[in-house]
Structures are given as structure tokens and as C-alpha cells.
Amino acid sequence: MGALPVAAATAQALGVFGAPSAAAAADVLVDPSAERQTIRGFGGMNHTVWINDLTPAQRDTAFGNGEGQLGFSVLRIPVHEDRANWSREVATARRAIEHGATVIASPWNPPAHMTETFVRGSQTDARRLRYDMYGAYAQHLNDFHGFMRDNGVNLYAISVQNEPDYAHDWTWWTPGEMVRFLRENAGSIGTRIIAPESFQYVKSFSDPILNDPAALANVDILGAHLYGTPYGNFPYPLFRQKGQGKELWMTEVYHPNSSDSADLWPQALEVGQHIHHAMVDAEFQAYVWWYIRRSYGPLREDGQISKRGANMAHFSKFVRPGYVRIDAPSNPQADLYTSAYKGGDSTVVVVAVNKGTSPVSQRFTLAGSTVSRVSSWVTDAGRNLAPQGATSASGGSFTGELPARSVTTFVIDLAPSTGGDTEPPTAPGAPTASGVTATSVTLSWAASADNVGVAGYDVVRISGGSESPAASATTNRATVTGLTAGTAYTFAVYARDAAGNRSARSATVTVTTSGTSSGTCGVDYRVAGDWGSGFQGEIVLRNTGTAALSGWTLAFTFTAGQTIGQMWGGTPAQSGGTVSVTPVDWTRTIPAGGSVTIGFIGSRGSTNPAPAAFTVNGSTCAVA
């Protein structure tokens, strides 16, 4: 996506740090024994042909992990089609490796003599790799690997193609072509292979790889980009099913846009939330930004860490390569996002993003552990990675003060285990529902028993095979709020004791809220980037009904002369200001409760208002 125009906005700081609020949530229970993915690192891209190389000082700021440094542990570089440019990437890559970073590489184009042009839709000069050049292209990638190795840079992995499905300005690949290259040619390359690096984590591009054992055998890392990908599309069940032994990396993104200054606050908090979802919902093992130094990047053009960069550093400086994500409630209360990681048996890191406008006093409990020390760092409107005083702990618990609109990282030192209470409570009784309204339900259940004593209960919502926190209580009764009218929900309950031991899950109860749902579709529309004469738009189409939505047509009207040039995720037709969009293969069916994202490049005049209304198959959609 790096070829899109960008424009910087003037930075502004919003909000001030206030006193701790009385608002508090139930304990965030962190379970060091419940391990998820191993983290490979966080980092960014350096592309010396498109922008100037990082300076020596900027290399240290990016990849060093001292005070005032980002602690990046991944560098992504391009595989230039012109070999004369290969040496341009060596200096920064060498310095990154000296700081302990991993280096990966991605090509945008093969050498020109290996490509041919073809007609792809309205594009008459589309470019693709000639079929008779697949072997030569594999050798080209292997030669780059050898060149970097001979110059002191051992690549961890190399990609087949950057964004093969968004390649108007570079080289297109179909899923079938990618599978063929992986099956027949990728095995000759002397380092790990990344594929397919779809620009929007389009599963229809990676599914064929996962479903082809011969192609999958020659892939080491399933790579993805997240430009406009809705959080609901982050999980990838097929990878969980068939990707055993493979790694899952997010290899490029900027978020939320490339038009705002990276110091715009609280908008920069979107970066912290995005990384949270990438780690927790998608279970990526690496998170790689686009340009490291840019007005919208982790380093400003003057080489100083931006607010967006500080959000990244709350992960990159403390969640180091080899750490393992562990279980913790992802969204314990509105606007609060927590994730947890452990390094060995003695260190746990918790990152808490508070997007709310009020401070929160949050208690954290580490199951089966004794906390000996808690250190923390905070970024908010007026501070970047500011160290805080030591936080007191009692047993396996401590309370953290989370300023309004902030991200806080806690580094927790654990005391060696001395035994103690290891017996969990018995499972609670099956919950029963009462007081059902359009937006809430009260649940009650038979109490659990414990050898020492039950400290509390956690209510979870069950959807498919996943759970999400719904409410917590110290008694055997809780009210779940924030529900949608006319919608079925399934709940269950866990009990926990003071030592953090958690019971087996209770039986479930399914409840349908009163009233009727407000419709079967919803639309979120936003301008993701604007450069005066043109803009990048994004439409998230949500299926809010109870049945899958197939063969849809989305319609809306531009009122200021905007026109759509290029679109991904849908096929546009425009007459005057009236636009209709039909799906492409991978967006054709939207499951109940699911969504698809449609992105486009458009032209504009002096104003650029959003469409006032959207319909799907003639029915009006709710607009966020």
C-alpha cells in the first residue's frame, strides 16, 4: 500500500491526566499456564529507493531498546528488481541485526525481462510473471538471499510477492499462480518462505495454499497485511486447522490512516488497539509497520518517536522475541483492552489500552502466582513511555491506575513457586436468566465450593467455539448489559479463588433479548486517506441479520461529484453520483454477524462529504 499518496495533518494534543477514577472493573485474571502463540517481534519497513535511508542515529532509535528507543525486533526490506539497488539496504539491515533484530524481505516486481503485460479488467497494462520464468524468478530471490548473507545479513525469510491481489502499480498474481510457484519453485530458495502477503488478509487468497499440501510444505510463514481489515475478520480458523508448524505474521500496515500526523491524540491510541486485536484476535506472531520514518509512522521525519510509535513501543520494548502470549480477558470493560505475555517463568507483561475518557482503577490477578514486583510505563496526552513508581502487590494481585485515553505496560516479576493453594473451585451451577430486556439480562447460578474460598465469578459469552468476557461478580448473580434487541446470546460461568485458580465452565444458557432487531445490514464509511484531488475510502458492510447474506448489491449516492477509480472487495458501477457495488468472490457471502470491507481510490472536488444513506438489495442499512 506504500504507493498511495499521503498528507500530514497538524498535530494536536487532547485531554489531560486526571486523578484515579472511582470507576473500577472486576479482576482481570491472567493465566500464565494458558499459553497461546510465541511472539517473534514488532518492527517496520525500510525502502531506500522510495524514501531516504534511515540515518545511523535513526537505526539505533528504531532497533535499540534503551531509554528513548523503540525496541523494534523486526526489519522488513524490499527485494529490488534492479540488482544494482540491493546494496542500498545493507547498512540498516546490518545495524538492525547488531541490535538482535530479525530481517525479512519482500519483492514488489520481478526483473522486467521476466514479466509480461495483460488485460485485467479495465487495466490494459497489468503486469504478471511469465510462466516460463518461474524458475528464474526463484533464482532471483535466492540470489538476493545469498547477496545479503555475503554482506552480513542472514535473512529470516523472503516473500514471494508483496500484495499480489492489490498490484495495479506492481505485479499481479492469482491464487492459482501462487500455489503453482510454491509447489514447483519455492523449495529451491535457501531461506524461509512467506506467502501470500494479501493486502487485506483476504482469506480466498491464502485458503488455496492451506488446502494444497504440496504448496503448504514450501511455506514457512503465512504473511498478511491489514489495510482496512475489520476486527471481525482477524481470526483465521482454517490456519488453526491446517497451519500447524507454520508461523503467522502481519507483515505490513499503517493504521488508522496515512493522512494524520502520527502525534494526533487520542487518535494515535488506535494503533495500540490495533496491535491488541492483531495479537489477541488474529494471534499473529509479528506486527510490522510500513515506513519506520514518516509523518504518520513510529518515527517522525525528524527521527523522534511519535505518539503512534510510543503505542508500538508499549509492545515492542517489553514483549520480546520468544515471549508467549497467555490468557487474559481481552475487553474486560467498555473501552479497555488488555493482553498478557510471559517471558520464561519469572516475567509477565500486561499491556492495557484505556480508550475511555475517564481513568480506571483496574485490579489484575495472576493465577497460581505470587507477584514480587510491578513496574509500569504510560503514554497519554502529555507523556510518552513515562516510567511510573513501583506498584504495590499482594499475593498474586495488584491494582493498576490507567489514565484516561492511555496505554500502560506493566512488567511483573513473579516470585518462585512455593506450592500453596492449587485446587480450583467446583464448577458453578447452570445459569438461569431473569429480567430480560432489549439490552440486558440478569443471570444467577448455584454457588461453587472451594477448599479455601470462592473469590468471584466470571460470566462469558459463547459464540461458535470462542468465549468473550461478559460480566464479573463476587456473588452468584450478575447483570450483562450492552446487548442488542431481538438477538440470541449464549452464556456460561466460571468461578475463581483468591489464588487465581479457575473452575471448570458451567453449563450454558441461551437467552433472546426482547424487541426486534433494527435491520439486517449496517455500514461504516470512512475516508482513510485524502490528498486534495483524491482520496482512499473504506466501507465496512455488516450483516446484522440472523441468516447469511449472499449475492448482495450495495447502493449509495455521492453528492459532491466524487468518482470511484479503483476498488477492492467489490465491483463498482457508477452513473452520475449513484454508485452500486456487487461482491467479488471472497466477499460474496457475509455470514450472520460477519462483515466485509470494501476499499477504493476516488477522485474528489473541493468537498468530500460522506454518502448520507446506504441500501443493500433495496433495504436501508444502519449507518455508524
XYZ file of C-alpha atoms in Angstrom:
624
model
C 0.000 0.000 0.000
C 3.025 2.259 0.176
C 2.378 3.767 -3.262
C -0.701 5.671 -2.057
C -0.342 9.468 -1.681
C -0.218 10.774 1.858
C -0.686 14.117 3.555
C 0.296 15.141 7.047
C -2.033 16.987 9.391
C -1.051 19.374 12.168
C -0.579 17.515 15.438
C -2.724 18.429 18.393
C -2.843 17.158 21.949
C -6.188 16.472 23.580
C -7.070 15.692 27.168
C -5.184 15.836 30.443
C -4.313 13.282 33.035
C -6.689 13.353 35.952
C -6.905 11.702 39.336
C -7.767 7.996 39.534
C -11.454 7.429 38.923
C -13.814 5.546 41.152
C -14.770 3.570 38.060
C -13.408 0.065 38.504
C -13.844 -3.305 36.842
C -13.767 -6.841 38.146
C -10.370 -8.512 38.292
C -8.505 -9.107 35.067
C -7.451 -12.719 35.563
C -4.134 -13.529 33.838
C -3.338 -17.225 33.497
C 0.386 -17.886 32.839
C -0.317 -21.589 32.313
C -2.654 -20.970 29.364
C -0.184 -20.387 26.533
C -1.091 -19.106 23.074
C 1.299 -18.010 20.285
C 5.036 -17.369 20.523
C 5.898 -13.766 19.667
C 8.567 -13.150 17.002
C 8.617 -9.375 17.261
C 7.448 -5.924 16.227
C 9.029 -3.670 13.628
C 8.782 -1.766 10.379
C 9.881 -1.261 6.774
C 12.893 0.490 5.253
C 12.743 1.124 1.481
C 15.704 3.200 0.326
C 14.599 3.626 -3.309
C 11.296 5.253 -2.361
C 12.453 7.294 0.656
C 15.869 8.118 2.100
C 17.593 5.503 4.214
C 17.460 5.720 7.999
C 20.391 7.645 9.428
C 22.752 5.859 11.840
C 21.054 7.589 14.776
C 17.606 6.624 13.498
C 18.677 2.992 13.139
C 19.626 2.959 16.811
C 16.400 4.691 17.838
C 14.373 2.132 15.915
C 16.186 -1.065 16.897
C 17.862 -0.217 20.189
C 15.966 -0.950 23.381
C 17.298 1.667 25.742
C 15.578 4.786 27.003
C 14.102 6.811 24.135
C 14.290 3.868 21.703
C 11.542 1.785 20.103
C 12.948 -1.685 20.723
C 11.931 -2.941 17.270
C 12.960 -6.537 16.645
C 11.861 -6.975 13.003
C 13.105 -5.120 9.899
C 11.413 -5.601 6.531
C 13.323 -4.613 3.379
C 12.488 -4.776 -0.343
C 13.903 -7.176 -2.907
C 14.587 -4.637 -5.631
C 14.052 -5.841 -9.186
C 17.263 -3.999 -10.125
C 20.212 -5.771 -8.514
C 22.193 -2.539 -8.572
C 19.981 -1.344 -5.699
C 20.471 -4.367 -3.436
C 23.448 -2.855 -1.637
C 21.336 0.135 -0.559
C 19.567 -1.998 2.047
C 22.651 -3.460 3.690
C 23.662 -0.756 6.192
C 20.342 -0.534 8.045
C 19.865 -4.303 7.932
C 23.319 -4.891 9.418
C 22.678 -2.445 12.241
C 19.276 -3.990 12.968
C 20.903 -7.411 13.250
C 23.569 -5.992 15.568
C 20.704 -4.949 17.834
C 19.318 -8.513 17.685
C 16.554 -7.890 15.127
C 15.207 -10.314 12.531
C 15.291 -9.231 8.858
C 12.719 -10.280 6.249
C 12.398 -9.211 2.602
C 9.543 -8.738 0.111
C 9.627 -8.141 -3.681
C 7.299 -5.727 -5.478
C 8.323 -6.774 -9.009
C 10.477 -9.396 -10.714
C 13.149 -8.103 -13.105
C 11.422 -6.553 -16.109
C 12.545 -9.242 -18.571
C 10.668 -11.862 -16.530
C 7.286 -10.155 -16.802
C 4.599 -9.651 -19.437
C 1.604 -7.360 -19.673
C -2.011 -8.490 -19.906
C -5.526 -7.080 -19.652
C -7.049 -7.234 -16.191
C -10.488 -5.634 -16.082
C -10.031 -2.001 -17.102
C -6.248 -2.177 -16.688
C -4.677 -2.786 -20.099
C -1.060 -2.791 -18.888
C -1.362 -5.152 -15.930
C 1.867 -6.995 -15.169
C 2.464 -10.652 -14.272
C 5.365 -13.065 -14.057
C 5.782 -15.105 -17.226
C 5.090 -18.782 -16.617
C 8.357 -19.769 -18.308
C 10.235 -17.536 -15.847
C 9.096 -19.121 -12.574
C 12.396 -20.946 -12.136
C 14.426 -17.840 -12.991
C 12.386 -15.801 -10.515
C 13.059 -18.327 -7.755
C 16.753 -17.996 -8.558
C 16.431 -14.175 -8.401
C 15.004 -14.430 -4.863
C 17.654 -16.928 -3.865
C 20.377 -14.664 -5.270
C 19.105 -11.811 -3.081
C 19.221 -14.116 -0.064
C 22.809 -15.039 -0.967
C 23.835 -11.417 -1.568
C 22.530 -10.295 1.817
C 24.159 -13.286 3.542
C 27.505 -12.466 1.944
C 27.133 -8.908 3.245
C 26.475 -9.897 6.842
C 22.657 -10.110 6.779
C 21.133 -13.552 7.219
C 17.517 -13.179 6.103
C 14.999 -14.903 8.343
C 12.559 -15.212 5.435
C 11.738 -13.911 1.954
C 8.306 -13.328 0.416
C 7.095 -14.457 -2.995
C 5.264 -11.180 -3.703
C 4.114 -8.078 -1.875
C 0.321 -7.701 -2.144
C -0.281 -9.902 -5.184
C -4.001 -9.016 -5.037
C -3.513 -5.202 -4.953
C -0.943 -4.748 -7.661
C -2.084 -2.023 -10.044
C 1.372 -0.476 -9.681
C 3.332 -3.721 -9.359
C 2.894 -7.419 -10.236
C -0.375 -9.342 -10.058
C -0.669 -12.980 -9.043
C -3.758 -15.184 -8.899
C -4.106 -17.690 -6.048
C -3.561 -20.477 -8.587
C -0.324 -18.920 -9.811
C 0.902 -18.518 -6.242
C 0.120 -22.165 -5.453
C 1.926 -23.285 -8.615
C 5.063 -21.296 -7.767
C 5.063 -22.595 -4.211
C 4.631 -26.187 -5.323
C 7.179 -26.170 -8.129
C 9.768 -23.493 -7.383
C 9.816 -22.144 -3.821
C 11.618 -25.183 -2.464
C 14.811 -24.134 -4.266
C 15.119 -20.905 -2.251
C 17.578 -21.192 0.605
C 15.623 -19.434 3.347
C 12.137 -19.449 4.828
C 9.256 -18.515 2.517
C 6.492 -16.001 3.237
C 3.199 -16.075 1.299
C 0.846 -14.635 0.201
C 1.000 -11.143 1.855
C -2.540 -10.269 0.741
C -3.115 -6.549 1.244
C -6.281 -7.031 3.314
C -5.828 -10.540 4.773
C -8.091 -11.850 2.015
C -8.687 -15.463 3.004
C -9.653 -16.544 -0.507
C -6.022 -15.878 -1.491
C -4.478 -17.883 1.339
C -7.096 -20.655 1.606
C -5.830 -22.394 -1.569
C -2.316 -22.507 -0.101
C -3.551 -24.026 3.151
C -5.647 -26.533 1.205
C -2.747 -27.674 -1.021
C -0.322 -29.872 0.967
C 2.469 -29.578 -1.637
C 2.293 -25.775 -1.705
C 1.939 -25.538 2.069
C 5.030 -27.694 2.553
C 7.112 -24.933 0.935
C 5.627 -22.113 3.045
C 7.094 -21.275 6.438
C 5.214 -18.065 7.272
C 1.699 -17.145 6.251
C 2.044 -13.378 5.822
C -0.800 -10.875 5.740
C -1.422 -7.131 5.533
C -4.278 -5.467 7.416
C -5.263 -2.425 5.361
C -8.879 -1.810 6.337
C -9.436 -5.367 7.572
C -12.263 -5.281 10.155
C -11.502 -6.836 13.518
C -14.189 -9.433 12.901
C -12.079 -10.831 10.049
C -8.909 -11.169 12.122
C -9.430 -14.784 13.292
C -8.461 -17.476 10.778
C -9.949 -20.886 11.697
C -8.538 -22.621 8.605
C -5.000 -21.626 9.574
C -5.617 -23.022 13.062
C -6.779 -26.245 11.419
C -4.127 -26.683 8.724
C -1.235 -24.366 9.576
C 0.400 -26.477 12.273
C 4.132 -25.881 12.312
C 3.796 -22.663 10.293
C 4.139 -19.116 11.579
C 1.547 -16.344 11.191
C 2.908 -12.820 10.658
C 1.346 -9.439 9.963
C 3.999 -8.020 7.636
C 2.676 -4.572 6.700
C 0.177 -1.945 7.792
C -0.254 1.673 8.720
C -3.242 2.448 10.932
C -5.658 4.160 11.090
C -4.539 6.194 8.057
C -1.610 7.867 6.300
C -3.088 11.362 6.326
C -2.980 12.289 10.028
C 0.115 13.277 11.918
C 1.430 10.391 13.990
C 1.226 12.684 17.034
C -2.510 13.361 16.770
C -4.046 12.397 20.130
C -6.130 10.476 21.120
C -6.315 9.120 17.560
C -2.863 7.538 17.975
C -4.412 5.185 20.548
C -5.973 3.393 17.577
C -2.512 1.893 16.998
C -2.424 0.338 20.460
C -5.897 -1.111 19.992
C -4.984 -2.407 16.520
C -1.920 -4.234 17.835
C -4.037 -5.629 20.672
C -6.518 -7.175 18.221
C -3.690 -8.409 15.976
C -2.143 -10.272 18.897
C -5.331 -11.468 20.620
C -7.946 -11.980 17.891
C -5.712 -12.840 14.928
C -2.953 -14.418 17.062
C -0.246 -13.010 14.818
C 3.319 -13.650 15.943
C 4.751 -10.457 14.450
C 3.437 -6.970 13.732
C 5.291 -4.903 11.113
C 4.526 -1.259 10.286
C 5.038 0.298 6.857
C 7.725 3.026 6.686
C 9.577 3.301 10.005
C 10.227 7.023 9.487
C 7.319 9.025 8.095
C 4.940 11.759 9.223
C 2.393 9.074 10.046
C 4.922 6.480 11.277
C 6.553 5.383 14.522
C 9.458 7.786 13.888
C 8.679 11.306 12.729
C 10.685 12.790 9.869
C 12.995 14.351 12.483
C 13.778 10.870 13.807
C 11.933 11.325 17.107
C 9.419 8.779 18.431
C 5.828 9.769 17.636
C 2.688 9.030 19.618
C 1.929 6.158 17.233
C 5.470 4.907 17.789
C 5.040 5.108 21.555
C 1.954 2.899 21.256
C 4.003 0.349 19.318
C 6.838 0.576 21.845
C 4.489 -0.405 24.674
C 4.578 -3.809 22.985
C 7.950 -3.897 21.195
C 10.138 -2.778 24.120
C 8.662 -5.204 26.639
C 7.177 -8.142 24.703
C 10.411 -9.509 23.347
C 11.035 -12.246 20.747
C 10.362 -15.633 22.324
C 7.753 -14.348 24.757
C 4.456 -16.238 24.715
C 1.006 -14.693 24.822
C -1.077 -16.023 27.703
C -4.765 -15.877 28.522
C -6.312 -12.680 29.877
C -9.703 -11.028 29.274
C -9.424 -9.118 26.006
C -12.050 -6.462 26.725
C -12.852 -6.584 30.467
C -14.977 -3.451 30.287
C -16.044 -0.870 27.724
C -13.078 0.891 26.073
C -10.478 -1.158 27.991
C -8.318 -3.712 26.151
C -5.829 -5.990 27.909
C -3.373 -8.615 26.698
C -0.700 -10.567 28.557
C 2.620 -12.251 27.696
C 5.217 -14.183 29.629
C 8.974 -14.421 29.301
C 10.127 -17.655 30.906
C 8.757 -18.490 34.338
C 9.571 -15.241 36.091
C 8.226 -12.356 33.978
C 4.741 -11.425 32.809
C 3.932 -8.348 30.712
C 0.429 -6.855 30.608
C -0.468 -4.125 28.097
C -3.651 -2.166 28.884
C -5.192 0.288 26.400
C -7.780 2.578 28.006
C -9.636 4.398 25.220
C -12.218 5.765 27.639
C -12.452 9.413 28.660
C -12.202 8.554 32.378
C -9.345 6.982 34.373
C -9.806 3.402 35.525
C -8.503 1.669 38.632
C -8.044 -1.920 37.497
C -7.113 -4.915 39.642
C -5.067 -7.676 37.981
C -4.716 -11.207 39.382
C -2.159 -13.748 38.156
C -3.458 -17.274 38.554
C -1.311 -19.570 40.667
C 1.422 -16.945 41.041
C 2.929 -14.616 43.618
C 3.886 -11.153 42.433
C 7.142 -9.792 43.834
C 7.423 -6.526 41.876
C 5.424 -4.474 39.353
C 6.959 -1.750 37.150
C 4.952 0.266 34.644
C 5.211 2.796 31.819
C 2.446 5.036 30.480
C 1.678 7.055 27.336
C -1.155 9.566 27.343
C -1.823 13.066 26.012
C 1.153 14.586 27.812
C 3.572 11.673 28.247
C 5.415 9.143 26.091
C 6.614 5.889 27.692
C 6.914 7.615 31.058
C 8.107 5.273 33.849
C 5.831 5.146 36.899
C 6.604 4.463 40.523
C 6.537 0.886 41.754
C 3.048 -0.591 42.128
C 2.361 -2.497 45.348
C 1.208 -6.092 45.082
C -0.419 -8.571 47.451
C -0.105 -12.266 46.745
C -0.941 -12.703 43.079
C -2.723 -9.377 42.661
C -2.023 -5.691 42.099
C -4.069 -2.668 41.131
C -3.034 -0.501 38.208
C -4.162 3.072 37.655
C -4.960 3.597 33.963
C -5.261 7.274 32.944
C -7.986 8.344 30.547
C -7.026 7.747 26.923
C -3.779 5.993 27.653
C -1.747 2.864 27.088
C 0.073 1.328 30.043
C 2.545 -1.555 30.132
C 3.091 -3.474 33.369
C 6.192 -5.651 33.758
C 5.521 -8.134 36.560
C 8.234 -10.096 38.319
C 6.956 -13.362 39.765
C 8.249 -14.940 42.953
C 9.414 -18.566 42.721
C 6.584 -21.015 43.298
C 6.308 -22.358 46.856
C 3.255 -24.541 46.373
C 0.215 -23.044 48.099
C -3.392 -23.336 47.018
C -3.580 -25.132 43.684
C -7.095 -26.584 43.982
C -9.703 -24.849 41.770
C -13.322 -24.273 42.840
C -16.044 -26.612 41.678
C -17.969 -25.624 38.568
C -20.875 -23.219 39.161
C -24.413 -24.413 38.532
C -26.078 -23.818 35.184
C -27.075 -20.135 34.956
C -30.726 -19.149 34.721
C -31.997 -15.923 33.177
C -34.361 -13.295 34.551
C -35.101 -9.629 33.959
C -34.591 -9.955 30.213
C -34.844 -6.612 28.381
C -33.879 -5.439 24.910
C -30.332 -4.641 26.075
C -29.662 -6.640 29.264
C -30.231 -9.870 31.147
C -29.667 -10.933 34.762
C -28.111 -14.340 35.331
C -27.952 -16.365 38.544
C -26.464 -19.770 39.327
C -25.773 -22.222 42.131
C -22.635 -21.219 44.015
C -19.329 -23.066 43.701
C -17.380 -24.634 46.536
C -13.653 -24.239 47.208
C -11.179 -25.601 49.774
C -10.229 -22.023 50.779
C -12.998 -19.822 49.421
C -14.511 -18.543 46.190
C -13.310 -15.035 45.351
C -15.590 -14.313 42.385
C -17.308 -15.408 39.195
C -16.722 -14.575 35.537
C -19.610 -14.676 33.059
C -18.588 -15.340 29.461
C -20.476 -15.047 26.208
C -20.043 -18.032 23.879
C -20.126 -17.585 20.113
C -19.152 -20.530 17.970
C -16.079 -22.013 19.607
C -14.861 -18.792 21.236
C -15.535 -17.021 24.529
C -15.544 -13.343 25.444
C -15.923 -11.754 28.909
C -19.454 -10.518 29.617
C -19.572 -9.674 33.347
C -17.910 -10.414 36.686
C -19.348 -10.633 40.190
C -18.394 -11.538 43.741
C -21.776 -13.234 44.311
C -23.649 -15.843 42.277
C -25.609 -13.222 40.343
C -24.644 -10.767 37.579
C -26.306 -8.491 35.037
C -24.990 -8.427 31.473
C -25.607 -5.144 29.641
C -24.941 -3.670 26.201
C -26.881 -6.343 24.300
C -28.818 -5.964 21.039
C -32.605 -6.258 20.837
C -34.100 -9.410 19.376
C -30.782 -11.285 19.470
C -29.894 -14.703 20.899
C -26.916 -14.933 23.278
C -25.304 -17.927 24.982
C -23.645 -17.526 28.397
C -21.693 -19.656 30.888
C -19.923 -19.001 34.192
C -16.516 -19.732 35.768
C -15.618 -19.496 39.466
C -12.182 -18.463 40.776
C -10.485 -18.412 44.162
C -8.084 -15.915 45.734
C -5.056 -17.810 44.399
C -6.337 -17.358 40.857
C -7.376 -20.988 40.324
C -10.291 -21.191 37.911
C -13.080 -23.767 37.888
C -14.386 -25.785 35.008
C -17.017 -23.950 32.960
C -20.669 -24.220 33.938
C -23.392 -25.480 31.659
C -24.676 -22.855 29.227
C -27.902 -20.899 28.939
C -29.218 -19.248 25.765
C -31.266 -16.072 26.072
C -33.005 -13.995 23.400
C -33.332 -10.314 24.229
C -36.732 -8.685 23.855
C -37.807 -6.439 20.979
C -36.811 -6.747 17.345
C -33.508 -6.154 15.666
C -33.130 -2.861 13.829
C -32.416 -4.338 10.412
C -30.245 -6.769 8.543
C -27.343 -4.574 7.497
C -25.071 -1.882 8.825
C -22.459 0.287 7.152
C -19.373 2.051 8.464
C -17.960 4.574 5.970
C -14.727 6.492 6.396
C -12.069 8.359 4.450
C -8.823 6.516 5.173
C -6.582 8.996 3.342
C -7.058 12.304 1.488
C -4.569 14.146 -0.743
C -6.683 17.018 -2.064
C -7.695 15.869 -5.524
C -8.179 12.245 -4.482
C -8.897 10.055 -1.510
C -8.935 6.494 -0.218
C -12.325 5.357 1.063
C -13.367 2.374 3.139
C -16.788 0.794 3.577
C -17.401 -1.935 6.143
C -20.634 -3.763 5.296
C -22.029 -5.680 8.272
C -24.653 -8.431 8.214
C -26.749 -7.762 11.313
C -29.365 -10.357 10.417
C -29.669 -13.983 11.509
C -29.006 -15.576 8.111
C -26.060 -15.413 5.722
C -26.225 -12.613 3.138
C -25.297 -13.718 -0.389
C -25.382 -12.031 -3.774
C -25.745 -8.584 -2.272
C -25.820 -5.211 -4.015
C -24.779 -2.166 -2.002
C -26.044 1.220 -3.232
C -25.305 4.797 -2.199
C -25.017 8.281 -3.690
C -22.130 10.737 -3.778
C -23.337 14.332 -3.630
C -20.195 16.334 -4.465
C -19.039 14.837 -7.751
C -16.813 12.106 -6.272
C -15.952 9.246 -8.627
C -14.531 5.810 -7.915
C -11.455 4.770 -9.880
C -10.207 1.521 -8.379
C -11.981 -0.744 -5.867
C -11.055 -3.892 -3.955
C -13.508 -6.174 -2.164
C -16.270 -5.255 -4.622
C -17.048 -4.303 -8.215
C -18.416 -0.759 -8.684
C -20.795 0.688 -11.232
C -21.386 4.446 -11.201
C -23.846 6.679 -13.015
C -23.526 10.310 -12.008
C -23.382 10.280 -8.241
C -25.244 6.962 -7.889
C -22.983 4.019 -7.069
C -23.814 0.320 -6.857
C -21.329 -2.273 -5.643
C -21.544 -6.025 -6.179
C -19.280 -8.559 -4.463
C -16.163 -10.295 -5.698
C -15.560 -13.972 -4.979
C -14.185 -13.579 -1.483
C -16.873 -11.115 -0.323
C -19.845 -12.823 -1.963
C -21.248 -14.316 1.234
C -21.391 -12.466 4.556
C -22.241 -14.785 7.459
C -24.733 -13.700 10.114
C -22.906 -11.317 12.414
C -19.990 -11.033 9.968
C -18.717 -8.230 7.790
C -16.693 -7.481 4.667
C -14.513 -4.477 3.928
C -14.587 -2.659 0.594
C -11.828 -0.194 -0.201
C -11.479 2.193 -3.090
C -9.496 5.050 -4.585
C -11.622 8.002 -5.686
C -11.317 11.481 -7.105
C -12.962 14.482 -5.464
C -13.613 18.193 -5.845
C -13.405 20.934 -3.251
C -15.529 18.977 -0.727
C -15.832 15.288 0.084
C -18.979 14.579 2.141
C -19.860 11.018 3.066
C -22.935 9.449 1.479
C -25.981 10.037 3.662
C -27.581 6.608 3.221
C -26.772 3.082 2.101
C -29.024 0.228 0.997
C -28.427 -3.468 0.444
C -30.768 -5.146 -2.013
C -33.082 -2.158 -1.594
C -33.254 -2.265 2.229
C -31.876 0.666 4.208
C -28.821 -0.066 6.362
C -27.976 1.408 9.727
C -25.086 3.868 9.367
C -22.490 4.109 12.131
